[in-house]
Amino acid sequence: MADVEKKARLSGEQPRAAEPAPSLLPTTNPATEKPAPPPSSLHPAFYVVTWISFSGGVILFNKWLLSTLGFGFPITLTAWHMVFATFMTQVLARTTTLLDGRKTVKMTGRVYLRAILPIGFFFSLSLICGNQAYLYLSVSFIQMLKATMPVAVLLTSWALGIAPPSLKTLGNVSFIVVGVVIASYGEIEFNLTGFLYQAGGISFEATRLVMVQRLLSSAEFKMDPLVSLYYFAPVCAIMNSLTAMVIEVPSMSMQNIYDVGMFILVANAMVAFLLNVSVVFLIGKTSSLVLTLCGILKDILLVAASIMIWGSPVTKTQYFGYTIALGGLLYYKLGADQLKQYVGQAGRSWSEFGVQRPALRKAVVFGLVLITLFTLLGGLAPTYAPNQTQNLKDILNTGLGS
C-alpha cells in the first residue's frame, strides 16, 4: 500500500504539458467559410436622386411638350406612353429578371376582366385628365393641388368600404385641405377648366389606388410597380388610343408630329417608362419613409422649377397655404410620435455632421438659403414686378439665341 501511495503522489507531481497559447487571430477553415455578400456598389442616395429626377422630369417634360412646344394633344400623348410601356415591359419580361415577380401572380382571365380592366380604366382617366390640366394650369399650382391626393384616397376608401370612417383621421388630413384651399385662393392664373380636369385626375387616381389596394390585399396578387405596369399598360394603351381617335386624331396631322420631332416623343415616352423602373429600385433599396420624404421634396423642387423655367407667379398666400398642406401631409404620413423621433434623429445627425465637417455644413446652409431666396424672389417677381421680369426673360432669350 505504501508503494502504491508513493507512486500516486509522484504521478500527481508530474509537470503538465504547456497548453498552447490562444491565437490572437481567428482560425477558420477557408474551405468552409462562406464568402461575405458583395456590398452594393451604389449608395441609396443614387436611387433617391434618380427617382426624383425621372418623376419631376416627366412632369416638366410633359408641360414643355404640351404647352411650350404647342403639341396640344394630351390624350394622344398618354396613349403613346402606354403603347411604349407595353412594348418595353414585354421586352424586359423576355430579356431580364426585372419582371420575374409576375410569375408569382395568379392571373386568370376572370381576375383580368374583373380587376385589371376596371383599374386600367380609371388609370386611363387619371392620365387623360392629368395631362389635360397642363394645358390650363401651371406646374406649381398643379403640384399644390396634388397634395390633396391622400385626402382623396382616404375618402374613396371609406366610400368603397375598404376602411371604416374615422373622425380622428379626417381631422389629421384637414390641414392638407385647408392649405390647398388657401393656395388655390391665392392663385393668380386660376382657370376653372384646368382646376376641374386636375380634380378629376386626382379623383380617378385615388379610385385606382384604392382598387389596387383591394386587389393586392391577397398575397397571391403582390405586384411591384413594374409588374403592375406589365398588366395595366396594354389596357390603358387600348382605351387611350380609342379615346384619342375619337377626340383628337381627327384634328391632328403628321405636321404636328413633325413639328415636335419623333426623337422628342420617343425621349418623352422613355423618361415616363424609366420612372416606373426607378420606383422599383427605390422601394427595394430604401424604405417607405424615404419614399414619402422624397415625394414631398420632389413637389417642392417642381414648384421651384416651374417658377424658374416658366416664370409662374406664386403669391405669398400660396406659399403660406402650400406650407400648411405639406406640413399636414407629413404629419398624416408619419404621425406625431414617429415625426418627433425622426426630427430628433435628424437633429443629432446634423450636429454630428457639423462636428465632423463644419466647412461642408456651412456650405450646405448657405446653398439652401440661396435656393430659398431665389425661389421666393422668383415666385413673387412676376406678381410685383411684371415689367422687370419680362425684360429679364427677354434678355435671357436673346442671350440664348431664341
Coordinates of C-alpha atoms in Angstrom, one line a residue:
M1 CA 0.0 0.0 0.0
A2 CA 2.8 2.4 0.8
D3 CA 4.4 1.8 -2.6
V4 CA 1.0 2.5 -4.3
E5 CA 0.5 5.8 -2.4
K6 CA 4.1 6.9 -3.2
K7 CA 3.5 6.2 -6.9
A8 CA 0.3 8.1 -6.8
R9 CA 2.0 11.1 -5.2
L10 CA 4.8 11.0 -7.7
S11 CA 2.4 10.8 -10.7
G12 CA 0.4 13.8 -9.3
E13 CA 3.6 15.9 -9.1
Q14 CA 4.5 15.3 -12.8
P15 CA 4.5 18.7 -14.6
R16 CA 1.7 19.1 -17.2
A17 CA 2.5 19.8 -20.8
A18 CA 2.1 23.5 -21.6
E19 CA -1.1 24.4 -23.3
P20 CA -0.8 26.3 -26.5
A21 CA -1.5 30.0 -26.1
P22 CA -4.7 31.1 -27.6
S23 CA -4.3 32.6 -31.1
L24 CA -4.8 36.3 -31.5
L25 CA -6.4 35.7 -34.9
P26 CA -9.5 33.6 -35.5
T27 CA -8.7 30.3 -37.0
T28 CA -11.3 29.3 -39.6
N29 CA -11.3 26.8 -42.3
P30 CA -11.1 28.7 -45.6
A31 CA -12.8 25.9 -47.4
T32 CA -15.9 26.0 -45.2
E33 CA -16.1 29.8 -44.6
K34 CA -18.9 31.5 -46.5
P35 CA -17.9 34.5 -48.6
A36 CA -19.5 37.8 -47.5
P37 CA -22.1 39.1 -49.8
P38 CA -20.7 41.8 -52.1
P39 CA -21.6 45.3 -50.9
S40 CA -23.9 47.4 -53.0
S41 CA -21.9 49.4 -55.5
L42 CA -24.3 52.3 -55.4
H43 CA -25.3 54.5 -52.4
P44 CA -29.1 54.7 -51.7
A45 CA -28.9 58.4 -52.4
F46 CA -28.3 57.5 -56.0
Y47 CA -31.7 55.8 -56.3
V48 CA -33.3 58.7 -54.5
V49 CA -31.8 61.3 -56.9
T50 CA -32.7 59.0 -59.9
W51 CA -36.3 58.7 -58.9
I52 CA -36.7 62.4 -58.2
S53 CA -35.1 63.2 -61.5
F54 CA -37.4 61.0 -63.5
S55 CA -40.5 61.8 -61.6
G56 CA -40.0 65.5 -61.9
G57 CA -38.6 65.1 -65.4
V58 CA -41.8 63.5 -66.7
I59 CA -44.0 66.4 -65.3
L60 CA -41.7 69.1 -66.7
F61 CA -41.2 67.3 -70.0
N62 CA -45.0 66.9 -70.5
K63 CA -45.6 70.5 -69.6
W64 CA -42.9 71.6 -72.0
L65 CA -44.2 69.4 -74.8
L66 CA -47.9 70.2 -74.4
S67 CA -47.6 73.9 -73.6
T68 CA -44.3 75.3 -74.8
L69 CA -43.9 73.3 -78.0
G70 CA -47.6 73.5 -78.7
F71 CA -48.4 69.8 -79.0
G72 CA -51.9 70.2 -77.7
F73 CA -52.9 66.5 -77.8
P74 CA -52.6 65.2 -74.2
I75 CA -54.8 62.1 -74.8
T76 CA -52.6 61.1 -77.8
L77 CA -49.5 61.6 -75.7
T78 CA -50.8 59.4 -72.8
A79 CA -51.8 56.7 -75.4
W80 CA -48.2 56.9 -76.9
H81 CA -46.8 56.5 -73.4
M82 CA -48.8 53.4 -72.7
V83 CA -48.0 51.8 -76.1
F84 CA -44.3 52.4 -75.5
A85 CA -44.7 51.0 -71.9
T86 CA -46.4 47.9 -73.3
F87 CA -43.6 47.3 -75.7
M88 CA -40.9 47.8 -73.2
T89 CA -42.4 45.6 -70.5
Q90 CA -42.8 42.8 -73.0
V91 CA -39.1 43.2 -74.0
L92 CA -37.9 43.3 -70.3
A93 CA -40.1 40.3 -69.4
R94 CA -38.2 38.2 -72.1
T95 CA -34.7 39.5 -71.7
T96 CA -34.3 40.4 -68.0
T97 CA -35.3 39.3 -64.5
L98 CA -36.9 42.7 -63.5
L99 CA -40.4 41.2 -64.2
D100 CA -39.9 37.8 -62.7
G101 CA -42.4 38.9 -60.0
R102 CA -45.2 38.3 -62.4
K103 CA -44.6 34.5 -62.1
T104 CA -46.0 34.6 -58.6
V105 CA -49.1 36.4 -59.6
K106 CA -52.1 34.1 -60.1
M107 CA -53.5 35.9 -63.0
T108 CA -56.5 34.3 -64.7
G109 CA -59.0 35.6 -67.3
R110 CA -61.6 36.1 -64.6
V111 CA -59.2 38.2 -62.5
Y112 CA -58.1 40.2 -65.5
L113 CA -61.7 41.1 -66.5
R114 CA -63.0 41.9 -63.0
A115 CA -59.9 43.6 -61.6
I116 CA -57.3 44.6 -64.2
L117 CA -59.7 46.1 -66.7
P118 CA -61.5 48.4 -64.2
I119 CA -58.2 49.5 -62.7
G120 CA -56.8 50.2 -66.2
F121 CA -60.0 52.2 -67.0
F122 CA -59.5 54.6 -64.0
F123 CA -55.8 54.7 -64.7
S124 CA -56.5 55.9 -68.3
L125 CA -58.9 58.5 -67.0
S126 CA -56.4 59.8 -64.4
L127 CA -53.7 60.1 -67.1
I128 CA -56.0 61.9 -69.5
C129 CA -57.3 64.4 -67.0
G130 CA -53.9 64.9 -65.5
N131 CA -52.3 65.8 -68.9
Q132 CA -55.3 67.9 -69.9
A133 CA -54.6 70.1 -66.8
Y134 CA -51.2 71.1 -68.1
L135 CA -52.9 73.0 -71.0
Y136 CA -54.6 75.3 -68.5
L137 CA -52.6 75.4 -65.2
S138 CA -49.0 76.0 -64.1
V139 CA -46.9 73.1 -62.9
S140 CA -46.5 74.8 -59.5
F141 CA -50.3 75.1 -58.9
I142 CA -50.8 71.5 -60.2
Q143 CA -48.3 70.2 -57.6
M144 CA -50.1 72.2 -54.9
L145 CA -53.4 70.5 -55.9
K146 CA -51.8 67.1 -55.9
A147 CA -51.1 67.5 -52.2
T148 CA -54.8 66.5 -51.7
M149 CA -54.2 63.0 -53.0
P150 CA -54.0 61.4 -49.5
V151 CA -57.4 63.0 -48.7
A152 CA -58.9 61.7 -51.9
V153 CA -57.6 58.2 -51.3
L154 CA -58.9 58.3 -47.7
L155 CA -62.4 59.4 -48.7
T156 CA -62.5 56.9 -51.6
S157 CA -61.5 54.0 -49.3
W158 CA -64.4 55.0 -47.0
A159 CA -66.8 55.2 -49.9
L160 CA -65.9 51.8 -51.2
G161 CA -65.9 50.2 -47.7
I162 CA -62.2 49.4 -47.7
A163 CA -61.6 51.2 -44.4
P164 CA -64.0 52.3 -41.7
P165 CA -64.5 56.1 -41.4
S166 CA -62.6 57.8 -38.6
L167 CA -63.1 61.4 -37.4
K168 CA -59.6 61.4 -36.0
T169 CA -58.0 60.6 -39.3
L170 CA -60.3 63.1 -41.0
G171 CA -59.0 65.7 -38.6
N172 CA -55.4 64.8 -39.4
V173 CA -55.9 65.4 -43.1
S174 CA -57.9 68.6 -42.7
F175 CA -54.7 70.6 -42.6
I176 CA -53.9 69.4 -46.1
V177 CA -57.3 70.6 -47.3
V178 CA -57.1 73.9 -45.6
G179 CA -53.6 74.5 -47.0
V180 CA -54.6 73.7 -50.6
V181 CA -57.7 75.9 -50.3
I182 CA -55.5 78.8 -49.2
A183 CA -53.1 78.1 -52.1
S184 CA -56.0 77.9 -54.6
Y185 CA -57.4 81.2 -53.3
G186 CA -54.0 82.9 -53.8
E187 CA -53.5 81.5 -57.4
I188 CA -53.3 84.4 -59.8
E189 CA -53.7 82.4 -63.0
F190 CA -56.7 80.3 -61.8
N191 CA -58.5 78.5 -64.5
L192 CA -61.7 76.7 -63.7
T193 CA -61.4 74.2 -66.6
G194 CA -57.9 73.2 -65.6
F195 CA -58.9 73.0 -62.0
L196 CA -61.8 70.6 -62.8
Y197 CA -59.5 68.5 -65.0
Q198 CA -56.9 68.2 -62.2
A199 CA -59.7 67.5 -59.6
G200 CA -61.0 64.7 -61.9
G201 CA -57.5 63.3 -62.3
I202 CA -57.0 63.2 -58.6
S203 CA -60.3 61.5 -58.0
F204 CA -59.7 58.9 -60.7
E205 CA -56.2 58.2 -59.4
A206 CA -57.5 57.8 -55.9
T207 CA -60.1 55.3 -57.1
R208 CA -57.4 53.4 -58.9
L209 CA -55.1 53.3 -55.9
V210 CA -57.9 52.0 -53.6
M211 CA -58.9 49.3 -56.2
V212 CA -55.2 48.3 -56.4
Q213 CA -55.0 48.2 -52.6
R214 CA -58.0 45.9 -52.5
L215 CA -56.6 43.7 -55.3
L216 CA -53.2 43.4 -53.6
S217 CA -54.7 42.6 -50.1
S218 CA -54.1 38.9 -51.0
A219 CA -50.6 37.6 -51.0
E220 CA -51.1 35.9 -54.4
F221 CA -51.5 39.3 -56.1
K222 CA -48.5 41.1 -54.7
M223 CA -47.0 43.2 -57.5
D224 CA -44.3 45.8 -57.7
P225 CA -44.9 48.9 -59.8
L226 CA -43.2 47.4 -62.9
V227 CA -45.2 44.2 -62.8
S228 CA -48.4 46.3 -62.4
L229 CA -47.4 48.3 -65.4
Y230 CA -46.9 45.0 -67.3
Y231 CA -50.6 44.2 -66.8
F232 CA -52.2 47.7 -66.9
A233 CA -50.3 49.2 -69.8
P234 CA -52.0 47.2 -72.6
V235 CA -55.4 48.1 -71.2
C236 CA -54.6 51.8 -70.9
A237 CA -53.0 51.8 -74.4
I238 CA -56.1 50.5 -76.0
M239 CA -58.5 52.7 -74.0
N240 CA -56.4 55.9 -74.5
S241 CA -55.9 55.2 -78.2
L242 CA -59.6 54.7 -78.8
T243 CA -60.4 57.9 -76.9
A244 CA -57.7 59.8 -78.9
M245 CA -59.1 58.6 -82.2
V246 CA -62.5 60.0 -81.3
I247 CA -61.4 63.3 -79.7
E248 CA -58.0 64.3 -81.0
V249 CA -56.9 62.4 -84.0
P250 CA -59.4 63.9 -86.5
S251 CA -57.9 67.3 -85.8
M252 CA -54.3 66.1 -85.9
S253 CA -51.9 65.9 -88.9
M254 CA -48.5 64.5 -89.4
Q255 CA -47.2 68.0 -89.4
N256 CA -48.0 68.3 -85.7
I257 CA -45.7 65.3 -85.1
Y258 CA -43.0 66.6 -87.4
D259 CA -43.0 69.9 -85.7
V260 CA -42.2 68.3 -82.4
G261 CA -40.0 65.5 -83.7
M262 CA -40.1 61.8 -83.3
F263 CA -36.9 61.9 -81.2
I264 CA -38.6 64.2 -78.7
L265 CA -41.7 61.9 -78.5
V266 CA -39.5 58.8 -78.0
A267 CA -37.4 60.5 -75.4
N268 CA -40.6 61.6 -73.6
A269 CA -42.0 58.1 -73.5
M270 CA -38.6 56.7 -72.4
V271 CA -38.5 59.1 -69.4
A272 CA -42.0 58.1 -68.4
F273 CA -41.1 54.4 -68.6
L274 CA -37.8 54.8 -66.7
L275 CA -39.8 56.4 -63.9
N276 CA -41.5 53.1 -63.2
V277 CA -38.2 51.3 -63.3
S278 CA -36.7 53.7 -60.8
V279 CA -39.6 53.3 -58.4
V280 CA -38.8 49.5 -58.2
F281 CA -35.2 50.1 -57.3
L282 CA -36.1 53.0 -54.9
I283 CA -38.5 50.8 -52.9
G284 CA -36.0 47.9 -52.9
K285 CA -33.1 49.9 -51.7
T286 CA -34.7 52.3 -49.2
S287 CA -37.9 52.4 -47.1
S288 CA -41.4 53.8 -47.2
L289 CA -40.3 56.7 -45.1
V290 CA -37.7 57.7 -47.7
L291 CA -40.3 57.4 -50.4
T292 CA -42.6 59.7 -48.5
L293 CA -40.0 62.3 -47.9
C294 CA -38.7 62.1 -51.5
G295 CA -42.2 62.8 -52.7
I296 CA -42.5 65.9 -50.7
L297 CA -39.1 67.1 -51.7
K298 CA -39.9 66.4 -55.3
D299 CA -43.1 68.5 -55.1
I300 CA -41.1 71.4 -53.6
L301 CA -38.4 71.2 -56.3
L302 CA -41.1 71.1 -59.0
V303 CA -42.7 74.3 -57.7
A304 CA -39.3 75.9 -57.8
A305 CA -38.5 74.6 -61.3
S306 CA -41.8 75.9 -62.6
I307 CA -41.0 79.3 -61.2
M308 CA -37.5 79.3 -62.8
I309 CA -38.4 77.8 -66.2
W310 CA -41.8 79.4 -67.0
G311 CA -41.8 82.3 -64.5
S312 CA -45.1 81.0 -63.0
P313 CA -46.3 83.7 -60.5
V314 CA -46.6 82.4 -56.9
T315 CA -48.1 84.7 -54.3
K316 CA -47.3 84.9 -50.6
T317 CA -50.7 83.4 -49.9
Q318 CA -49.9 80.4 -52.0
Y319 CA -46.6 79.9 -50.2
F320 CA -48.4 80.0 -46.9
G321 CA -51.1 77.6 -47.9
Y322 CA -48.7 75.2 -49.6
T323 CA -46.5 75.1 -46.4
I324 CA -49.6 74.2 -44.4
A325 CA -50.5 71.5 -46.8
L326 CA -47.0 69.9 -46.8
G327 CA -46.9 70.0 -43.1
G328 CA -50.3 68.3 -42.9
L329 CA -49.2 65.7 -45.4
L330 CA -46.0 64.9 -43.5
Y331 CA -48.0 64.7 -40.2
Y332 CA -50.6 62.4 -41.8
K333 CA -47.9 60.1 -43.4
L334 CA -45.7 59.7 -40.3
G335 CA -47.8 60.5 -37.3
A336 CA -46.8 62.7 -34.3
D337 CA -44.7 60.1 -32.5
Q338 CA -42.7 59.0 -35.5
L339 CA -42.3 62.6 -36.6
K340 CA -40.8 63.6 -33.2
Q341 CA -38.5 60.5 -33.4
Y342 CA -37.3 61.3 -36.9
V343 CA -36.8 65.0 -36.1
G344 CA -34.7 64.1 -33.1
Q345 CA -32.6 61.7 -35.1
A346 CA -32.2 64.3 -37.9
G347 CA -31.1 66.9 -35.3
R348 CA -28.4 64.6 -33.9
S349 CA -27.2 63.6 -37.3
W350 CA -27.0 67.2 -38.3
S351 CA -25.0 68.1 -35.2
E352 CA -22.6 65.2 -35.8
F353 CA -22.2 66.3 -39.4
G354 CA -21.3 69.8 -38.2
V355 CA -18.6 68.4 -35.9
Q356 CA -17.1 66.2 -38.5
R357 CA -17.3 68.5 -41.5
P358 CA -18.0 72.1 -40.3
A359 CA -17.0 73.7 -43.6
L360 CA -19.3 71.5 -45.7
R361 CA -22.1 72.1 -43.3
K362 CA -21.8 75.9 -43.7
A363 CA -21.7 75.5 -47.4
V364 CA -24.9 73.4 -47.3
V365 CA -26.7 76.0 -45.2
F366 CA -25.5 78.8 -47.5
G367 CA -26.7 76.9 -50.6
L368 CA -30.1 76.2 -49.0
V369 CA -30.5 79.9 -48.1
L370 CA -29.7 81.0 -51.6
I371 CA -32.1 78.5 -53.2
T372 CA -34.9 79.6 -50.8
L373 CA -34.3 83.3 -51.6
F374 CA -34.1 82.6 -55.3
T375 CA -37.3 80.6 -55.2
L376 CA -39.2 83.2 -53.2
L377 CA -38.0 86.2 -55.2
G378 CA -38.5 84.3 -58.5
G379 CA -42.1 83.4 -57.5
L380 CA -43.0 86.9 -56.3
A381 CA -41.3 88.8 -59.1
P382 CA -43.9 88.1 -61.8
T383 CA -46.6 89.4 -59.4
Y384 CA -45.0 92.5 -58.0
A385 CA -42.6 93.4 -60.8
P386 CA -44.0 92.1 -64.1
N387 CA -42.3 94.5 -66.4
Q388 CA -38.8 93.9 -64.9
T389 CA -39.4 90.1 -65.0
Q390 CA -40.4 90.2 -68.7
N391 CA -37.4 92.3 -69.5
L392 CA -35.1 89.8 -67.8
K393 CA -36.8 86.9 -69.7
D394 CA -36.3 88.8 -73.0
I395 CA -32.6 89.3 -72.2
L396 CA -32.2 85.6 -71.4
N397 CA -34.0 84.6 -74.5
T398 CA -31.8 86.9 -76.6
G399 CA -28.7 85.6 -75.0
L400 CA -29.7 82.0 -75.6
G401 CA -30.3 82.8 -79.3
S402 CA -34.0 82.0 -79.2

